[in-house]
Tab-separated table of C-alpha atoms and ligand atoms in Angstrom:
chain	number	residue	atom	x	y	z
A	1	MET	CA	-8.519	14.678	8.593
A	2	GLY	CA	-7.713	12.241	5.671
A	3	LYS	CA	-10.346	9.743	5.364
A	4	VAL	CA	-9.675	5.704	6.321
A	5	THR	CA	-11.167	3.381	4.388
A	6	VAL	CA	-11.501	-0.400	5.649
A	7	LEU	CA	-12.145	-2.770	2.373
A	8	ASP	CA	-14.360	-5.382	3.951
A	9	HIS	CA	-14.818	-7.218	0.623
A	10	PRO	CA	-15.622	-10.901	1.563
A	11	LEU	CA	-12.619	-11.462	-1.056
A	12	ILE	CA	-9.887	-9.314	0.647
A	13	GLN	CA	-11.288	-10.606	4.385
A	14	HIS	CA	-11.052	-14.526	3.666
A	15	LYS	CA	-7.285	-14.006	2.131
A	16	LEU	CA	-6.553	-11.906	4.992
A	17	SER	CA	-7.068	-14.595	7.245
A	18	LEU	CA	-5.183	-16.871	5.671
A	19	ILE	CA	-2.055	-14.450	5.596
A	20	ARG	CA	-2.386	-13.958	9.213
A	21	ASP	CA	-2.518	-17.815	9.854
A	22	GLU	CA	1.329	-18.946	11.026
A	23	LYS	CA	0.890	-21.882	9.377
A	24	THR	CA	0.799	-20.209	6.080
A	25	SER	CA	4.013	-20.828	4.338
A	26	SER	CA	6.376	-17.579	2.613
A	27	LYS	CA	5.190	-19.137	-0.818
A	28	GLU	CA	1.427	-18.987	0.065
A	29	PHE	CA	1.823	-15.968	2.111
A	30	ARG	CA	3.575	-13.796	-1.143
A	31	ASN	CA	0.771	-14.916	-3.512
A	32	LEU	CA	-1.961	-14.056	-0.836
A	33	VAL	CA	-0.473	-10.699	-0.391
A	34	GLU	CA	0.016	-9.855	-4.044
A	35	GLU	CA	-4.192	-11.087	-4.577
A	36	VAL	CA	-4.938	-8.859	-1.939
A	37	ALA	CA	-3.098	-5.989	-2.846
A	38	MET	CA	-4.645	-6.433	-6.620
A	39	LEU	CA	-8.216	-6.593	-5.161
A	40	MET	CA	-7.496	-3.461	-2.881
A	41	ALA	CA	-6.093	-1.553	-5.877
A	42	TYR	CA	-9.578	-1.976	-7.547
A	43	GLU	CA	-11.028	0.208	-4.374
A	44	VAL	CA	-8.232	2.305	-4.121
A	45	THR	CA	-8.395	3.737	-7.696
A	46	ARG	CA	-12.068	4.128	-7.373
A	47	ASP	CA	-11.834	8.024	-7.571
A	48	PHE	CA	-9.837	7.897	-11.050
A	49	PRO	CA	-11.575	10.277	-13.219
A	50	LEU	CA	-12.873	9.100	-16.813
A	51	LYS	CA	-13.164	10.905	-20.003
A	52	GLU	CA	-15.986	9.798	-22.760
A	53	VAL	CA	-14.459	8.036	-26.023
A	54	GLU	CA	-16.126	6.823	-28.791
A	55	VAL	CA	-15.212	3.237	-30.347
A	56	LYS	CA	-16.808	1.351	-33.050
A	57	THR	CA	-17.546	-2.099	-32.267
A	58	PRO	CA	-18.438	-4.674	-35.014
A	59	ILE	CA	-22.214	-2.922	-34.680
A	60	ALA	CA	-22.319	0.705	-34.042
A	61	VAL	CA	-20.631	3.398	-32.503
A	62	ALA	CA	-20.694	2.924	-28.711
A	63	LYS	CA	-20.082	6.217	-26.285
A	64	THR	CA	-17.773	4.563	-23.444
A	65	LYS	CA	-15.324	5.624	-20.834
A	66	ARG	CA	-11.552	5.437	-20.542
A	67	ILE	CA	-9.564	6.639	-17.597
A	68	ALA	CA	-8.373	10.338	-18.002
A	69	GLY	CA	-4.584	10.133	-18.370
A	70	ARG	CA	-4.240	9.727	-14.877
A	71	LYS	CA	-0.452	9.489	-13.813
A	72	VAL	CA	0.188	7.467	-11.216
A	73	ALA	CA	3.296	5.795	-9.498
A	74	LEU	CA	3.352	3.346	-6.733
A	75	VAL	CA	5.638	3.666	-3.993
A	76	PRO	CA	6.293	0.719	-2.109
A	77	ILE	CA	8.285	1.035	1.345
A	78	LEU	CA	11.121	-1.912	1.392
A	79	ARG	CA	11.331	-4.682	2.288
A	80	ALA	CA	7.857	-5.749	2.929
A	81	GLY	CA	5.943	-3.310	0.678
A	82	LEU	CA	7.204	-5.103	-2.558
A	83	GLY	CA	4.968	-7.723	-1.634
A	84	MET	CA	1.970	-5.713	-3.428
A	85	VAL	CA	3.687	-4.053	-6.255
A	86	ASP	CA	2.755	-7.065	-8.325
A	87	GLY	CA	-0.832	-7.393	-7.309
A	88	MET	CA	-1.068	-3.367	-8.109
A	89	LEU	CA	0.412	-3.451	-11.257
A	90	ARG	CA	-1.526	-6.027	-12.735
A	91	LEU	CA	-5.042	-3.649	-12.403
A	92	ILE	CA	-2.340	-0.131	-13.114
A	93	PRO	CA	0.143	-1.521	-15.509
A	94	ALA	CA	1.104	2.028	-16.395
A	95	ALA	CA	2.058	3.011	-13.472
A	96	LYS	CA	5.433	3.804	-12.847
A	97	VAL	CA	7.386	2.545	-9.762
A	98	GLY	CA	9.576	4.276	-6.938
A	99	HIS	CA	11.219	2.769	-4.352
A	100	ILE	CA	11.868	3.754	-0.707
A	101	GLY	CA	13.993	1.663	1.971
A	102	LEU	CA	13.151	2.082	5.604
A	103	TYR	CA	13.336	0.006	8.484
A	104	ARG	CA	12.430	0.273	11.724
A	105	ASP	CA	15.519	0.205	14.175
A	106	HIS	CA	15.124	-2.434	16.624
A	107	GLU	CA	15.950	-0.460	19.797
A	108	THR	CA	14.516	3.108	19.034
A	109	LEU	CA	11.879	1.612	16.900
A	110	LYS	CA	12.430	4.950	14.723
A	111	PRO	CA	12.471	4.406	10.771
A	112	VAL	CA	15.901	4.812	9.247
A	113	GLU	CA	16.207	5.319	5.624
A	114	TYR	CA	18.415	3.466	3.334
A	115	TYR	CA	17.460	3.643	-0.292
A	116	CYS	CA	15.196	5.604	-2.357
A	117	LYS	CA	14.830	5.963	-6.327
A	118	MET	CA	11.634	7.414	-7.502
A	119	PRO	CA	10.713	8.512	-11.365
A	120	ALA	CA	12.022	11.380	-12.399
A	121	ASP	CA	8.567	13.159	-12.478
A	122	VAL	CA	7.146	12.084	-9.245
A	123	HIS	CA	6.177	15.492	-8.087
A	124	GLU	CA	3.642	15.246	-11.067
A	125	ARG	CA	2.273	11.940	-10.420
A	126	ASP	CA	-0.472	10.673	-7.905
A	127	ILE	CA	1.345	8.498	-5.436
A	128	ILE	CA	0.009	5.107	-4.001
A	129	LEU	CA	2.324	4.704	-1.134
A	130	ILE	CA	2.453	0.570	-0.192
A	131	ASP	CA	3.470	-1.126	3.064
A	132	PRO	CA	1.483	-4.027	4.576
A	133	MET	CA	1.733	-3.350	8.034
A	134	LEU	CA	1.041	0.283	9.512
A	135	ALA	CA	1.904	-0.177	13.089
A	136	THR	CA	3.562	2.810	15.053
A	137	GLY	CA	3.172	4.902	12.004
A	138	GLY	CA	6.661	5.949	12.052
A	139	SER	CA	7.787	4.728	8.645
A	140	ALA	CA	4.853	5.713	6.660
A	141	VAL	CA	4.974	9.292	8.453
A	142	ALA	CA	8.643	9.502	7.046
A	143	ALA	CA	7.950	8.167	3.954
A	144	ILE	CA	5.199	10.789	3.311
A	145	THR	CA	7.164	13.697	4.424
A	146	PHE	CA	9.703	12.388	2.277
A	147	MET	CA	7.933	12.444	-0.647
A	148	LYS	CA	6.085	15.903	0.112
A	149	GLU	CA	9.945	17.460	0.007
A	150	ARG	CA	10.164	16.225	-3.497
A	151	GLY	CA	7.196	18.125	-4.199
A	152	VAL	CA	4.457	15.498	-4.432
A	153	LYS	CA	0.797	16.752	-4.074
A	154	SER	CA	-1.294	13.633	-4.057
A	155	ILE	CA	-0.565	10.809	-1.806
A	156	LYS	CA	-2.586	7.740	-0.912
A	157	LEU	CA	-1.572	5.249	1.784
A	158	MET	CA	-2.754	1.302	1.423
A	159	CYS	CA	-1.700	-1.282	3.940
A	160	LEU	CA	-2.819	-4.733	4.659
A	161	ILE	CA	-3.351	-3.943	8.674
A	162	ALA	CA	-3.072	-1.034	10.763
A	163	ALA	CA	-2.754	-0.272	14.328
A	164	PRO	CA	-5.165	2.334	15.939
A	165	GLU	CA	-1.992	4.321	16.792
A	166	GLY	CA	-0.388	4.196	13.310
A	167	ILE	CA	-3.673	5.604	11.892
A	168	ALA	CA	-3.538	8.630	14.363
A	169	ALA	CA	0.116	9.404	13.667
A	170	VAL	CA	-0.470	9.496	10.116
A	171	GLN	CA	-3.754	11.422	10.355
A	172	GLN	CA	-1.639	13.671	12.851
A	173	ALA	CA	1.414	14.357	10.630
A	174	HIS	CA	-0.143	14.428	7.371
A	175	ASP	CA	-4.329	15.023	7.721
A	176	ASP	CA	-4.274	15.431	3.624
A	177	VAL	CA	-3.896	11.587	3.163
A	178	ASP	CA	-6.384	9.433	2.820
A	179	ILE	CA	-5.596	5.508	4.359
A	180	PHE	CA	-6.639	2.324	2.756
A	181	VAL	CA	-6.829	-0.895	5.053
A	182	ALA	CA	-8.040	-4.312	4.712
A	183	ALA	CA	-8.290	-4.139	8.800
A	184	VAL	CA	-7.567	-2.196	12.009
A	185	ASP	CA	-6.381	-4.537	14.805
A	186	ASP	CA	-6.262	-3.740	18.158
A	187	CYS	CA	-3.311	-2.591	19.610
A	188	LEU	CA	0.295	-2.677	19.560
A	189	ASN	CA	2.756	-5.277	21.690
A	190	GLU	CA	5.850	-3.930	23.815
A	191	LYS	CA	7.857	-4.540	20.688
A	192	ALA	CA	5.549	-2.395	18.651
A	193	TYR	CA	4.307	-5.376	16.707
A	194	ILE	CA	0.321	-5.277	15.996
A	195	VAL	CA	-2.211	-7.084	17.729
A	196	PRO	CA	-3.079	-9.661	16.631
A	197	GLY	CA	-1.425	-8.600	13.119
A	198	LEU	CA	0.307	-11.481	11.202
A	199	GLY	CA	3.963	-11.050	12.338
A	200	ASP	CA	6.668	-9.668	10.897
A	201	ALA	CA	5.553	-9.162	7.109
A	202	GLY	CA	9.108	-8.844	5.747
A	203	ASP	CA	10.121	-11.767	7.303
A	204	ARG	CA	7.071	-13.716	6.160
A	205	LEU	CA	7.294	-12.714	2.713
A	206	PHE	CA	10.712	-13.640	2.365
A	207	GLY	CA	11.377	-16.474	4.661
A	208	THR	CA	14.175	-14.548	6.673
A	209	LYS	CA	14.763	-14.941	10.165
B	1	PRP	C1	7.889	-2.611	9.084
B	1	PRP	C2	6.646	-2.466	7.937
B	1	PRP	C3	6.353	-1.292	7.873
B	1	PRP	C4	7.013	-1.014	9.486
B	1	PRP	C5	5.682	-0.500	9.974
B	1	PRP	O1	8.882	-2.919	8.058
B	1	PRP	O2	6.708	-3.535	6.592
B	1	PRP	O3	7.624	-0.676	7.040
B	1	PRP	O4	7.686	-2.113	9.965
B	1	PRP	O5	6.389	-0.158	11.290
B	1	PRP	P1	5.965	1.162	11.688
B	1	PRP	O6	4.551	2.068	11.566
B	1	PRP	O7	6.115	0.945	13.385
B	1	PRP	O8	7.178	2.191	11.491
B	1	PRP	P2	10.161	-2.924	9.047
B	1	PRP	O9	10.843	-1.992	9.693
B	1	PRP	O10	10.282	-4.501	9.536
B	1	PRP	O11	11.250	-3.133	7.796
B	1	PRP	P3	11.377	-4.808	6.535
B	1	PRP	O12	10.353	-4.571	5.676
B	1	PRP	O13	12.569	-4.522	5.764
B	1	PRP	O14	11.617	-6.037	7.377
B	2	URA	N1	5.977	-4.457	11.138
B	2	URA	C1	5.697	-5.707	11.049
B	2	URA	O1	6.437	-6.461	10.149
B	2	URA	N2	4.645	-6.185	11.800
B	2	URA	C2	4.167	-5.711	12.919
B	2	URA	O2	3.265	-6.291	13.353
B	2	URA	C3	4.713	-4.211	13.171
B	2	URA	C4	5.770	-3.625	12.179
């Protein structure tokens, strides 16, 4: 079973509280989502392997550690996942970025794919799939299935807010995927929005609606 890690660092929780606030403007919302994504990246990359290297300081030779050539791809689920990419790239600048476009059909609530562009060597990379919201889990499950069909072996899912229903759906469909979230909320409402959540992440990021 994939592990669920709730990132309860005070800075993440403080910023998430501001993100949830309906009075937060799109500009501020974007900045905060980017900052939280950067802080979350710190924890999501905790298992990256290190190798020992020697460097010559001005004083002596030091035995030090560097990341051992990890090949990573960030895959935001469009649109709202885009808001988390730049924050993560600040910590993992060598990562490639693939894009997958999915939207939830408002009638059926099922994900519809409309765009995909991945790095050519995506099957050799560790994937961090990013989306602020894990609601029914339909979009995340579809995106993970899609990545696996392209030969990807290692996938982590990173979201700001998850509903218990979304976590269960991902765990049931893909029990090898670890999930990293800043909060697990109460439930979904009748329109499958997360309660209390933050509203529509894409609309709040981009000022649409
Ligand atoms: C939102 C969100 C997720 C999805 C989560 O995107 O960013 O991708 O809903 O819901 P689910 O877990 O029930 O699938 P949305 O479909 O609203 O598209 P958008 O990002 O283009 O606004
Ligand atoms: N998508 C969102 O943007 N918000 C939710 O609460 C659920 C799905």
